[in-house]
Amino acid sequence: MPTTSTTTATVQIHVLAGAQAGRTFTLQQSAFTFGRTPDNTICLDLETVSRQHGEIKIENNHWTLHNHSANGTIVNKKRVTKKSYKLGDQNTIIIGDQRMFEITCDPIISDATASNIQDDAETPDKQGNKRRFKIYAILGAIYMAIILGLFMLLSSMSSSPSSSIADIQSISPALIAKEIQEPLAKRVPDARLLQRALDTAQEQLALRDTEPDALYKAHVAFKQALSYATDSRLSDPFMNRLQQQTREDFTGILSQQIQSAHDHLKAKEYRAAAAAYQRIAEMYPASNSSSVYDRIQHNWAVAKKNMQKR
């Protein structure tokens, strides 16, 4: 299986077709996608382009193109279907019979390569010290694993079968705020898609009193708008204030609801806790990639399990 470098490299993209033809963008990331839908890094709003047409990312210290479309992709006059294609310094991407964009890839030096160069320059004494340090670190890790195993064994022996209340996972306001404020990855600036996201945000804000997840959807739409902006803030002062107020309102309400559910669970009021976590899940339909969502689901399961025992 190919290994993917964590090194972030620079590529220049010159768009040749679509609404943004003639524009050049510089991206600094290890992977990006192209296709017809707005959630792609490079949005090519053309009928010949598939919704999720392809992806370009770093593999084994080289930029490679992966085609995800049944129509295929032509790179440097070579058709790419299922097998990935290793890009050169200068590349032309063609879909159908139309040249879509040109991509210039900068040289990549991975973290592993840089580390090997540094290791080769070290003296024998330093290399010996490093080996000894690794041995001590391994022995220390084994010792800590043994201690941890004994601790867990003693804890399980001293706890009763109904002690699943000890499995409650804490969800601090700081963790909630960090997750909600995490921005989306920057995309190619697009005023049309930015305005579409702002329209969606305002539509959801109008439904916040009737739809439990409307405030969350409005917050996500504002984050999408910011990902298409040229700056870290929205250029419209009113929209910028509205975005910040929406984020603060959602953070405060979610933190309050989670704390209330947590208090019910600690007090062994399992039915009230389960109902509270259900309301949270309705207002915060996140995903398994969310740390806060995972903890909400875990605590909700603890509440339902103990409620069934009673």
PDB file of C-alpha atoms in Angstrom:
ATOM      1  CA  MET A   1       0.000   0.000   0.000  1.00  0.00           C
ATOM      2  CA  PRO A   2       1.500   3.418  -0.896  1.00  0.00           C
ATOM      3  CA  THR A   3       2.391   5.660   1.958  1.00  0.00           C
ATOM      4  CA  THR A   4       1.118   9.219   1.964  1.00  0.00           C
ATOM      5  CA  SER A   5       3.494  11.973   3.002  1.00  0.00           C
ATOM      6  CA  THR A   6       2.316  14.428   5.618  1.00  0.00           C
ATOM      7  CA  THR A   7       4.489  17.113   4.052  1.00  0.00           C
ATOM      8  CA  THR A   8       2.528  20.089   2.712  1.00  0.00           C
ATOM      9  CA  ALA A   9       3.821  21.161  -0.700  1.00  0.00           C
ATOM     10  CA  THR A  10       2.978  23.978  -3.096  1.00  0.00           C
ATOM     11  CA  VAL A  11       1.227  23.673  -6.448  1.00  0.00           C
ATOM     12  CA  GLN A  12       0.139  26.324  -8.927  1.00  0.00           C
ATOM     13  CA  ILE A  13      -3.118  25.790 -10.821  1.00  0.00           C
ATOM     14  CA  HIS A  14      -3.968  27.720 -13.985  1.00  0.00           C
ATOM     15  CA  VAL A  15      -7.664  27.266 -14.865  1.00  0.00           C
ATOM     16  CA  LEU A  16      -8.343  27.002 -18.628  1.00  0.00           C
ATOM     17  CA  ALA A  17     -12.117  26.353 -18.766  1.00  0.00           C
ATOM     18  CA  GLY A  18     -15.333  27.258 -16.980  1.00  0.00           C
ATOM     19  CA  ALA A  19     -16.334  30.419 -15.155  1.00  0.00           C
ATOM     20  CA  GLN A  20     -12.843  30.915 -13.682  1.00  0.00           C
ATOM     21  CA  ALA A  21     -10.880  30.425 -16.924  1.00  0.00           C
ATOM     22  CA  GLY A  22      -7.673  32.457 -16.990  1.00  0.00           C
ATOM     23  CA  ARG A  23      -7.218  32.582 -13.212  1.00  0.00           C
ATOM     24  CA  THR A  24      -4.167  31.143 -11.442  1.00  0.00           C
ATOM     25  CA  PHE A  25      -4.217  29.862  -7.853  1.00  0.00           C
ATOM     26  CA  THR A  26      -1.487  28.699  -5.486  1.00  0.00           C
ATOM     27  CA  LEU A  27      -2.415  25.920  -3.019  1.00  0.00           C
ATOM     28  CA  GLN A  28      -0.358  24.670  -0.085  1.00  0.00           C
ATOM     29  CA  GLN A  29      -1.751  21.300   0.999  1.00  0.00           C
ATOM     30  CA  SER A  30      -1.042  17.597   0.582  1.00  0.00           C
ATOM     31  CA  ALA A  31      -4.255  16.739  -1.321  1.00  0.00           C
ATOM     32  CA  PHE A  32      -7.059  18.435  -3.221  1.00  0.00           C
ATOM     33  CA  THR A  33     -10.026  17.403  -5.367  1.00  0.00           C
ATOM     34  CA  PHE A  34     -11.552  18.609  -8.640  1.00  0.00           C
ATOM     35  CA  GLY A  35     -15.061  18.147 -10.005  1.00  0.00           C
ATOM     36  CA  ARG A  36     -18.389  19.796 -10.796  1.00  0.00           C
ATOM     37  CA  THR A  37     -19.827  20.189  -7.271  1.00  0.00           C
ATOM     38  CA  PRO A  38     -18.931  23.158  -5.003  1.00  0.00           C
ATOM     39  CA  ASP A  39     -17.384  20.955  -2.296  1.00  0.00           C
ATOM     40  CA  ASN A  40     -14.348  20.292  -4.531  1.00  0.00           C
ATOM     41  CA  THR A  41     -11.171  22.321  -4.077  1.00  0.00           C
ATOM     42  CA  ILE A  42     -11.268  23.119  -7.812  1.00  0.00           C
ATOM     43  CA  CYS A  43     -14.871  23.555  -8.966  1.00  0.00           C
ATOM     44  CA  LEU A  44     -15.289  23.076 -12.751  1.00  0.00           C
ATOM     45  CA  ASP A  45     -18.963  23.765 -13.426  1.00  0.00           C
ATOM     46  CA  LEU A  46     -19.091  22.008 -16.826  1.00  0.00           C
ATOM     47  CA  GLU A  47     -21.313  19.159 -18.053  1.00  0.00           C
ATOM     48  CA  THR A  48     -18.352  17.022 -19.168  1.00  0.00           C
ATOM     49  CA  VAL A  49     -16.964  17.029 -15.614  1.00  0.00           C
ATOM     50  CA  SER A  50     -18.235  14.479 -13.073  1.00  0.00           C
ATOM     51  CA  ARG A  51     -19.430  15.543  -9.617  1.00  0.00           C
ATOM     52  CA  GLN A  52     -16.332  14.105  -7.883  1.00  0.00           C
ATOM     53  CA  HIS A  53     -14.093  13.742 -10.904  1.00  0.00           C
ATOM     54  CA  GLY A  54     -10.669  13.174  -9.373  1.00  0.00           C
ATOM     55  CA  GLU A  55      -8.100  13.856  -6.686  1.00  0.00           C
ATOM     56  CA  ILE A  56      -4.465  14.994  -6.701  1.00  0.00           C
ATOM     57  CA  LYS A  57      -2.351  14.148  -3.664  1.00  0.00           C
ATOM     58  CA  ILE A  58       1.157  13.329  -2.447  1.00  0.00           C
ATOM     59  CA  GLU A  59       2.096   9.619  -2.428  1.00  0.00           C
ATOM     60  CA  ASN A  60       5.613   8.267  -1.923  1.00  0.00           C
ATOM     61  CA  ASN A  61       7.023  11.817  -2.186  1.00  0.00           C
ATOM     62  CA  HIS A  62       5.419  12.401  -5.601  1.00  0.00           C
ATOM     63  CA  TRP A  63       2.297  14.210  -6.742  1.00  0.00           C
ATOM     64  CA  THR A  64      -0.176  11.657  -8.178  1.00  0.00           C
ATOM     65  CA  LEU A  65      -3.545  12.006  -9.884  1.00  0.00           C
ATOM     66  CA  HIS A  66      -6.409   9.588  -9.094  1.00  0.00           C
ATOM     67  CA  ASN A  67      -9.349   9.456 -11.496  1.00  0.00           C
ATOM     68  CA  HIS A  68     -12.782   8.840  -9.869  1.00  0.00           C
ATOM     69  CA  SER A  69     -14.901   9.302 -13.004  1.00  0.00           C
ATOM     70  CA  ALA A  70     -16.111   6.657 -15.464  1.00  0.00           C
ATOM     71  CA  ASN A  71     -15.343   9.164 -18.215  1.00  0.00           C
ATOM     72  CA  GLY A  72     -11.646   9.081 -17.375  1.00  0.00           C
ATOM     73  CA  THR A  73      -9.101  11.911 -17.329  1.00  0.00           C
ATOM     74  CA  ILE A  74      -6.310  12.721 -19.785  1.00  0.00           C
ATOM     75  CA  VAL A  75      -3.035  13.868 -18.237  1.00  0.00           C
ATOM     76  CA  ASN A  76      -0.170  14.942 -20.475  1.00  0.00           C
ATOM     77  CA  LYS A  77      -1.823  13.149 -23.441  1.00  0.00           C
ATOM     78  CA  LYS A  78      -2.172   9.895 -21.458  1.00  0.00           C
ATOM     79  CA  ARG A  79      -5.627   8.557 -20.469  1.00  0.00           C
ATOM     80  CA  VAL A  80      -5.997   7.775 -16.742  1.00  0.00           C
ATOM     81  CA  THR A  81      -8.778   5.474 -15.518  1.00  0.00           C
ATOM     82  CA  LYS A  82      -8.331   3.163 -12.516  1.00  0.00           C
ATOM     83  CA  LYS A  83      -4.560   3.338 -12.099  1.00  0.00           C
ATOM     84  CA  SER A  84      -3.083   6.487 -10.553  1.00  0.00           C
ATOM     85  CA  TYR A  85      -0.776   8.709 -12.608  1.00  0.00           C
ATOM     86  CA  LYS A  86       2.523  10.181 -11.374  1.00  0.00           C
ATOM     87  CA  LEU A  87       2.647  13.893 -12.228  1.00  0.00           C
ATOM     88  CA  GLY A  88       5.692  15.743 -13.499  1.00  0.00           C
ATOM     89  CA  ASP A  89       6.731  19.355 -12.965  1.00  0.00           C
ATOM     90  CA  GLN A  90       4.373  20.668 -15.667  1.00  0.00           C
ATOM     91  CA  ASN A  91       1.038  18.940 -16.366  1.00  0.00           C
ATOM     92  CA  THR A  92      -2.051  19.573 -18.498  1.00  0.00           C
ATOM     93  CA  ILE A  93      -5.387  18.080 -17.393  1.00  0.00           C
ATOM     94  CA  ILE A  94      -7.962  17.318 -20.125  1.00  0.00           C
ATOM     95  CA  ILE A  95     -11.528  16.063 -19.582  1.00  0.00           C
ATOM     96  CA  GLY A  96     -13.447  14.975 -22.664  1.00  0.00           C
ATOM     97  CA  ASP A  97     -11.868  16.992 -25.442  1.00  0.00           C
ATOM     98  CA  GLN A  98     -11.364  20.180 -23.424  1.00  0.00           C
ATOM     99  CA  ARG A  99      -8.244  21.374 -21.602  1.00  0.00           C
ATOM    100  CA  MET A 100      -9.421  22.098 -18.033  1.00  0.00           C
ATOM    101  CA  PHE A 101      -6.362  23.310 -16.111  1.00  0.00           C
ATOM    102  CA  GLU A 102      -2.587  23.227 -15.941  1.00  0.00           C
ATOM    103  CA  ILE A 103      -0.774  22.312 -12.742  1.00  0.00           C
ATOM    104  CA  THR A 104       2.824  23.094 -11.789  1.00  0.00           C
ATOM    105  CA  CYS A 105       4.180  20.918  -8.946  1.00  0.00           C
ATOM    106  CA  ASP A 106       7.060  22.087  -6.752  1.00  0.00           C
ATOM    107  CA  PRO A 107       9.681  19.522  -5.653  1.00  0.00           C
ATOM    108  CA  ILE A 108       8.783  17.590  -2.476  1.00  0.00           C
ATOM    109  CA  ILE A 109      11.163  16.808   0.378  1.00  0.00           C
ATOM    110  CA  SER A 110       9.388  14.598   2.933  1.00  0.00           C
ATOM    111  CA  ASP A 111       9.941  14.683   6.666  1.00  0.00           C
ATOM    112  CA  ALA A 112      11.463  11.179   6.481  1.00  0.00           C
ATOM    113  CA  THR A 113      13.956  12.247   3.783  1.00  0.00           C
ATOM    114  CA  ALA A 114      15.012  15.300   5.771  1.00  0.00           C
ATOM    115  CA  SER A 115      15.427  13.145   8.882  1.00  0.00           C
ATOM    116  CA  ASN A 116      17.611  10.631   7.001  1.00  0.00           C
ATOM    117  CA  ILE A 117      19.835  13.424   5.706  1.00  0.00           C
ATOM    118  CA  GLN A 118      20.274  14.702   9.241  1.00  0.00           C
ATOM    119  CA  ASP A 119      20.973  11.202  10.606  1.00  0.00           C
ATOM    120  CA  ASP A 120      23.688  10.614   7.977  1.00  0.00           C
ATOM    121  CA  ALA A 121      25.463  13.739   9.159  1.00  0.00           C
ATOM    122  CA  GLU A 122      25.550  12.696  12.816  1.00  0.00           C
ATOM    123  CA  THR A 123      28.728  11.473  14.465  1.00  0.00           C
ATOM    124  CA  PRO A 124      29.081   7.850  15.685  1.00  0.00           C
ATOM    125  CA  ASP A 125      28.811   9.050  19.308  1.00  0.00           C
ATOM    126  CA  LYS A 126      25.533  10.796  18.632  1.00  0.00           C
ATOM    127  CA  GLN A 127      24.199   7.769  16.785  1.00  0.00           C
ATOM    128  CA  GLY A 128      25.165   5.535  19.727  1.00  0.00           C
ATOM    129  CA  ASN A 129      23.435   7.865  22.175  1.00  0.00           C
ATOM    130  CA  LYS A 130      20.337   7.810  20.008  1.00  0.00           C
ATOM    131  CA  ARG A 131      20.275   4.004  19.974  1.00  0.00           C
ATOM    132  CA  ARG A 132      20.636   3.877  23.760  1.00  0.00           C
ATOM    133  CA  PHE A 133      17.867   6.429  24.142  1.00  0.00           C
ATOM    134  CA  LYS A 134      15.569   4.311  21.944  1.00  0.00           C
ATOM    135  CA  ILE A 135      16.308   1.216  24.043  1.00  0.00           C
ATOM    136  CA  TYR A 136      15.529   3.084  27.280  1.00  0.00           C
ATOM    137  CA  ALA A 137      12.358   4.487  25.737  1.00  0.00           C
ATOM    138  CA  ILE A 138      11.179   0.991  24.708  1.00  0.00           C
ATOM    139  CA  LEU A 139      11.912  -0.418  28.183  1.00  0.00           C
ATOM    140  CA  GLY A 140      10.090   2.514  29.768  1.00  0.00           C
ATOM    141  CA  ALA A 141       7.077   1.977  27.533  1.00  0.00           C
ATOM    142  CA  ILE A 142       6.966  -1.731  28.444  1.00  0.00           C
ATOM    143  CA  TYR A 143       7.175  -0.874  32.140  1.00  0.00           C
ATOM    144  CA  MET A 144       4.368   1.689  31.857  1.00  0.00           C
ATOM    145  CA  ALA A 145       2.214  -0.795  29.916  1.00  0.00           C
ATOM    146  CA  ILE A 146       2.636  -3.374  32.693  1.00  0.00           C
ATOM    147  CA  ILE A 147       1.732  -0.825  35.388  1.00  0.00           C
ATOM    148  CA  LEU A 148      -1.279   0.337  33.392  1.00  0.00           C
ATOM    149  CA  GLY A 149      -2.425  -3.248  32.855  1.00  0.00           C
ATOM    150  CA  LEU A 150      -2.217  -4.003  36.578  1.00  0.00           C
ATOM    151  CA  PHE A 151      -4.108  -0.816  37.403  1.00  0.00           C
ATOM    152  CA  MET A 152      -6.901  -1.666  34.971  1.00  0.00           C
ATOM    153  CA  LEU A 153      -7.087  -5.221  36.319  1.00  0.00           C
ATOM    154  CA  LEU A 154      -7.395  -4.016  39.923  1.00  0.00           C
ATOM    155  CA  SER A 155      -9.986  -1.416  38.913  1.00  0.00           C
ATOM    156  CA  SER A 156     -12.126  -4.012  37.143  1.00  0.00           C
ATOM    157  CA  MET A 157     -11.912  -6.355  40.138  1.00  0.00           C
ATOM    158  CA  SER A 158     -13.001  -3.687  42.607  1.00  0.00           C
ATOM    159  CA  SER A 159     -15.885  -2.294  40.531  1.00  0.00           C
ATOM    160  CA  SER A 160     -19.392  -3.708  40.536  1.00  0.00           C
ATOM    161  CA  PRO A 161     -21.253  -4.746  37.347  1.00  0.00           C
ATOM    162  CA  SER A 162     -23.506  -1.682  37.622  1.00  0.00           C
ATOM    163  CA  SER A 163     -20.586   0.777  37.743  1.00  0.00           C
ATOM    164  CA  SER A 164     -20.855   1.780  34.058  1.00  0.00           C
ATOM    165  CA  ILE A 165     -21.597   5.311  35.354  1.00  0.00           C
ATOM    166  CA  ALA A 166     -17.814   5.590  35.740  1.00  0.00           C
ATOM    167  CA  ASP A 167     -17.573   5.408  31.946  1.00  0.00           C
ATOM    168  CA  ILE A 168     -18.996   8.909  31.519  1.00  0.00           C
ATOM    169  CA  GLN A 169     -16.773  10.932  29.190  1.00  0.00           C
ATOM    170  CA  SER A 170     -16.335  14.610  29.951  1.00  0.00           C
ATOM    171  CA  ILE A 171     -17.105  17.216  27.283  1.00  0.00           C
ATOM    172  CA  SER A 172     -15.629  20.552  28.349  1.00  0.00           C
ATOM    173  CA  PRO A 173     -16.801  23.939  27.000  1.00  0.00           C
ATOM    174  CA  ALA A 174     -13.256  24.465  25.686  1.00  0.00           C
ATOM    175  CA  LEU A 175     -13.444  21.248  23.631  1.00  0.00           C
ATOM    176  CA  ILE A 176     -16.868  22.246  22.278  1.00  0.00           C
ATOM    177  CA  ALA A 177     -15.679  25.739  21.337  1.00  0.00           C
ATOM    178  CA  LYS A 178     -12.525  24.391  19.679  1.00  0.00           C
ATOM    179  CA  GLU A 179     -14.491  21.946  17.526  1.00  0.00           C
ATOM    180  CA  ILE A 180     -17.171  24.442  16.495  1.00  0.00           C
ATOM    181  CA  GLN A 181     -14.634  27.184  15.679  1.00  0.00           C
ATOM    182  CA  GLU A 182     -12.444  24.846  13.586  1.00  0.00           C
ATOM    183  CA  PRO A 183     -12.498  26.346  10.049  1.00  0.00           C
ATOM    184  CA  LEU A 184     -12.948  24.386   6.859  1.00  0.00           C
ATOM    185  CA  ALA A 185      -9.992  23.991   4.512  1.00  0.00           C
ATOM    186  CA  LYS A 186      -9.549  26.952   2.184  1.00  0.00           C
ATOM    187  CA  ARG A 187     -10.862  26.419  -1.333  1.00  0.00           C
ATOM    188  CA  VAL A 188     -10.351  28.278  -4.600  1.00  0.00           C
ATOM    189  CA  PRO A 189     -11.999  31.706  -4.050  1.00  0.00           C
ATOM    190  CA  ASP A 190     -15.417  31.851  -5.698  1.00  0.00           C
ATOM    191  CA  ALA A 191     -17.797  34.780  -5.132  1.00  0.00           C
ATOM    192  CA  ARG A 192     -20.787  32.876  -6.559  1.00  0.00           C
ATOM    193  CA  LEU A 193     -20.402  29.879  -4.245  1.00  0.00           C
ATOM    194  CA  LEU A 194     -19.667  32.200  -1.305  1.00  0.00           C
ATOM    195  CA  GLN A 195     -22.951  34.056  -1.857  1.00  0.00           C
ATOM    196  CA  ARG A 196     -24.839  30.767  -2.233  1.00  0.00           C
ATOM    197  CA  ALA A 197     -23.518  29.648   1.162  1.00  0.00           C
ATOM    198  CA  LEU A 198     -24.519  32.996   2.747  1.00  0.00           C
ATOM    199  CA  ASP A 199     -28.047  32.647   1.325  1.00  0.00           C
ATOM    200  CA  THR A 200     -28.289  29.155   2.839  1.00  0.00           C
ATOM    201  CA  ALA A 201     -27.098  30.467   6.225  1.00  0.00           C
ATOM    202  CA  GLN A 202     -29.794  33.161   6.287  1.00  0.00           C
ATOM    203  CA  GLU A 203     -32.482  30.675   5.251  1.00  0.00           C
ATOM    204  CA  GLN A 204     -31.517  28.362   8.127  1.00  0.00           C
ATOM    205  CA  LEU A 205     -31.426  31.229  10.637  1.00  0.00           C
ATOM    206  CA  ALA A 206     -35.036  32.005   9.720  1.00  0.00           C
ATOM    207  CA  LEU A 207     -35.941  28.423  10.760  1.00  0.00           C
ATOM    208  CA  ARG A 208     -34.048  28.323  14.073  1.00  0.00           C
ATOM    209  CA  ASP A 209     -37.243  28.542  16.152  1.00  0.00           C
ATOM    210  CA  THR A 210     -38.919  25.610  14.350  1.00  0.00           C
ATOM    211  CA  GLU A 211     -36.099  23.288  13.225  1.00  0.00           C
ATOM    212  CA  PRO A 212     -33.793  21.872  15.949  1.00  0.00           C
ATOM    213  CA  ASP A 213     -30.740  21.681  13.657  1.00  0.00           C
ATOM    214  CA  ALA A 214     -31.273  24.989  11.820  1.00  0.00           C
ATOM    215  CA  LEU A 215     -28.706  26.904  13.900  1.00  0.00           C
ATOM    216  CA  TYR A 216     -26.098  24.191  13.287  1.00  0.00           C
ATOM    217  CA  LYS A 217     -26.805  24.222   9.543  1.00  0.00           C
ATOM    218  CA  ALA A 218     -26.522  28.014   9.480  1.00  0.00           C
ATOM    219  CA  HIS A 219     -23.159  27.814  11.279  1.00  0.00           C
ATOM    220  CA  VAL A 220     -21.886  25.206   8.769  1.00  0.00           C
ATOM    221  CA  ALA A 221     -23.061  27.359   5.837  1.00  0.00           C
ATOM    222  CA  PHE A 222     -21.126  30.348   7.224  1.00  0.00           C
ATOM    223  CA  LYS A 223     -17.994  28.140   7.510  1.00  0.00           C
ATOM    224  CA  GLN A 224     -18.453  27.120   3.865  1.00  0.00           C
ATOM    225  CA  ALA A 225     -18.753  30.774   2.863  1.00  0.00           C
ATOM    226  CA  LEU A 226     -15.504  31.577   4.697  1.00  0.00           C
ATOM    227  CA  SER A 227     -13.747  28.730   2.866  1.00  0.00           C
ATOM    228  CA  TYR A 228     -14.526  30.466  -0.458  1.00  0.00           C
ATOM    229  CA  ALA A 229     -13.501  33.933   0.797  1.00  0.00           C
ATOM    230  CA  THR A 230     -10.156  35.483  -0.104  1.00  0.00           C
ATOM    231  CA  ASP A 231      -9.567  36.479   3.538  1.00  0.00           C
ATOM    232  CA  SER A 232     -10.196  34.925   6.949  1.00  0.00           C
ATOM    233  CA  ARG A 233     -13.190  37.232   7.407  1.00  0.00           C
ATOM    234  CA  LEU A 234     -16.228  38.037   5.277  1.00  0.00           C
ATOM    235  CA  SER A 235     -15.951  41.318   3.389  1.00  0.00           C
ATOM    236  CA  ASP A 236     -19.528  42.357   4.284  1.00  0.00           C
ATOM    237  CA  PRO A 237     -19.412  43.780   7.887  1.00  0.00           C
ATOM    238  CA  PHE A 238     -23.041  42.817   8.552  1.00  0.00           C
ATOM    239  CA  MET A 239     -22.533  39.221   7.374  1.00  0.00           C
ATOM    240  CA  ASN A 240     -19.293  39.003   9.358  1.00  0.00           C
ATOM    241  CA  ARG A 241     -21.085  40.045  12.581  1.00  0.00           C
ATOM    242  CA  LEU A 242     -23.972  37.675  11.819  1.00  0.00           C
ATOM    243  CA  GLN A 243     -21.510  34.798  11.279  1.00  0.00           C
ATOM    244  CA  GLN A 244     -19.765  35.479  14.592  1.00  0.00           C
ATOM    245  CA  GLN A 245     -23.082  35.806  16.468  1.00  0.00           C
ATOM    246  CA  THR A 246     -24.345  32.524  14.979  1.00  0.00           C
ATOM    247  CA  ARG A 247     -21.162  30.727  16.056  1.00  0.00           C
ATOM    248  CA  GLU A 248     -21.365  32.156  19.599  1.00  0.00           C
ATOM    249  CA  ASP A 249     -25.086  31.343  19.942  1.00  0.00           C
ATOM    250  CA  PHE A 250     -24.618  27.766  18.782  1.00  0.00           C
ATOM    251  CA  THR A 251     -21.567  27.247  21.026  1.00  0.00           C
ATOM    252  CA  GLY A 252     -23.415  28.567  24.074  1.00  0.00           C
ATOM    253  CA  ILE A 253     -26.605  26.574  23.502  1.00  0.00           C
ATOM    254  CA  LEU A 254     -24.746  23.336  22.775  1.00  0.00           C
ATOM    255  CA  SER A 255     -22.503  23.748  25.849  1.00  0.00           C
ATOM    256  CA  GLN A 256     -25.535  24.403  28.063  1.00  0.00           C
ATOM    257  CA  GLN A 257     -27.444  21.372  26.716  1.00  0.00           C
ATOM    258  CA  ILE A 258     -24.434  19.057  27.125  1.00  0.00           C
ATOM    259  CA  GLN A 259     -23.809  20.246  30.699  1.00  0.00           C
ATOM    260  CA  SER A 260     -27.485  19.658  31.584  1.00  0.00           C
ATOM    261  CA  ALA A 261     -27.392  16.124  30.145  1.00  0.00           C
ATOM    262  CA  HIS A 262     -24.107  15.439  31.964  1.00  0.00           C
ATOM    263  CA  ASP A 263     -25.602  16.596  35.297  1.00  0.00           C
ATOM    264  CA  HIS A 264     -28.589  14.261  34.846  1.00  0.00           C
ATOM    265  CA  LEU A 265     -26.250  11.372  34.077  1.00  0.00           C
ATOM    266  CA  LYS A 266     -24.036  12.009  37.116  1.00  0.00           C
ATOM    267  CA  ALA A 267     -27.160  12.175  39.297  1.00  0.00           C
ATOM    268  CA  LYS A 268     -28.213   8.773  37.860  1.00  0.00           C
ATOM    269  CA  GLU A 269     -31.324  10.343  36.345  1.00  0.00           C
ATOM    270  CA  TYR A 270     -30.924   8.104  33.319  1.00  0.00           C
ATOM    271  CA  ARG A 271     -34.277   8.728  31.635  1.00  0.00           C
ATOM    272  CA  ALA A 272     -33.833  12.495  31.762  1.00  0.00           C
ATOM    273  CA  ALA A 273     -30.210  12.140  30.600  1.00  0.00           C
ATOM    274  CA  ALA A 274     -31.199   9.957  27.624  1.00  0.00           C
ATOM    275  CA  ALA A 275     -33.889  12.452  26.593  1.00  0.00           C
ATOM    276  CA  ALA A 276     -31.399  15.320  26.894  1.00  0.00           C
ATOM    277  CA  TYR A 277     -28.789  13.547  24.750  1.00  0.00           C
ATOM    278  CA  GLN A 278     -31.462  12.794  22.135  1.00  0.00           C
ATOM    279  CA  ARG A 279     -32.275  16.527  21.909  1.00  0.00           C
ATOM    280  CA  ILE A 280     -28.554  17.264  21.535  1.00  0.00           C
ATOM    281  CA  ALA A 281     -28.217  14.725  18.718  1.00  0.00           C
ATOM    282  CA  GLU A 282     -31.108  16.399  16.904  1.00  0.00           C
ATOM    283  CA  MET A 283     -29.568  19.876  17.154  1.00  0.00           C
ATOM    284  CA  TYR A 284     -25.987  18.725  16.463  1.00  0.00           C
ATOM    285  CA  PRO A 285     -26.080  16.091  13.673  1.00  0.00           C
ATOM    286  CA  ALA A 286     -22.304  15.876  13.368  1.00  0.00           C
ATOM    287  CA  SER A 287     -20.378  12.737  12.320  1.00  0.00           C
ATOM    288  CA  ASN A 288     -18.047  10.067  13.681  1.00  0.00           C
ATOM    289  CA  SER A 289     -15.077  12.286  12.801  1.00  0.00           C
ATOM    290  CA  SER A 290     -16.191  14.658  15.582  1.00  0.00           C
ATOM    291  CA  SER A 291     -14.694  14.133  19.035  1.00  0.00           C
ATOM    292  CA  VAL A 292     -17.625  15.899  20.718  1.00  0.00           C
ATOM    293  CA  TYR A 293     -20.126  13.808  18.713  1.00  0.00           C
ATOM    294  CA  ASP A 294     -18.350  10.580  19.734  1.00  0.00           C
ATOM    295  CA  ARG A 295     -18.541  11.517  23.434  1.00  0.00           C
ATOM    296  CA  ILE A 296     -22.191  12.518  23.155  1.00  0.00           C
ATOM    297  CA  GLN A 297     -23.009   9.149  21.584  1.00  0.00           C
ATOM    298  CA  HIS A 298     -20.985   7.306  24.261  1.00  0.00           C
ATOM    299  CA  ASN A 299     -22.697   9.064  27.183  1.00  0.00           C
ATOM    300  CA  TRP A 300     -26.091   8.603  25.553  1.00  0.00           C
ATOM    301  CA  ALA A 301     -25.408   4.859  25.322  1.00  0.00           C
ATOM    302  CA  VAL A 302     -24.439   4.809  29.040  1.00  0.00           C
ATOM    303  CA  ALA A 303     -27.714   6.526  29.938  1.00  0.00           C
ATOM    304  CA  LYS A 304     -29.833   4.134  27.853  1.00  0.00           C
ATOM    305  CA  LYS A 305     -28.003   1.069  29.196  1.00  0.00           C
ATOM    306  CA  ASN A 306     -28.559   2.051  32.830  1.00  0.00           C
ATOM    307  CA  MET A 307     -32.166   3.074  32.107  1.00  0.00           C
ATOM    308  CA  GLN A 308     -32.858  -0.459  30.795  1.00  0.00           C
ATOM    309  CA  LYS A 309     -31.405  -2.005  33.975  1.00  0.00           C
ATOM    310  CA  ARG A 310     -33.958  -0.143  36.059  1.00  0.00           C
TER     311      ARG A 310
END
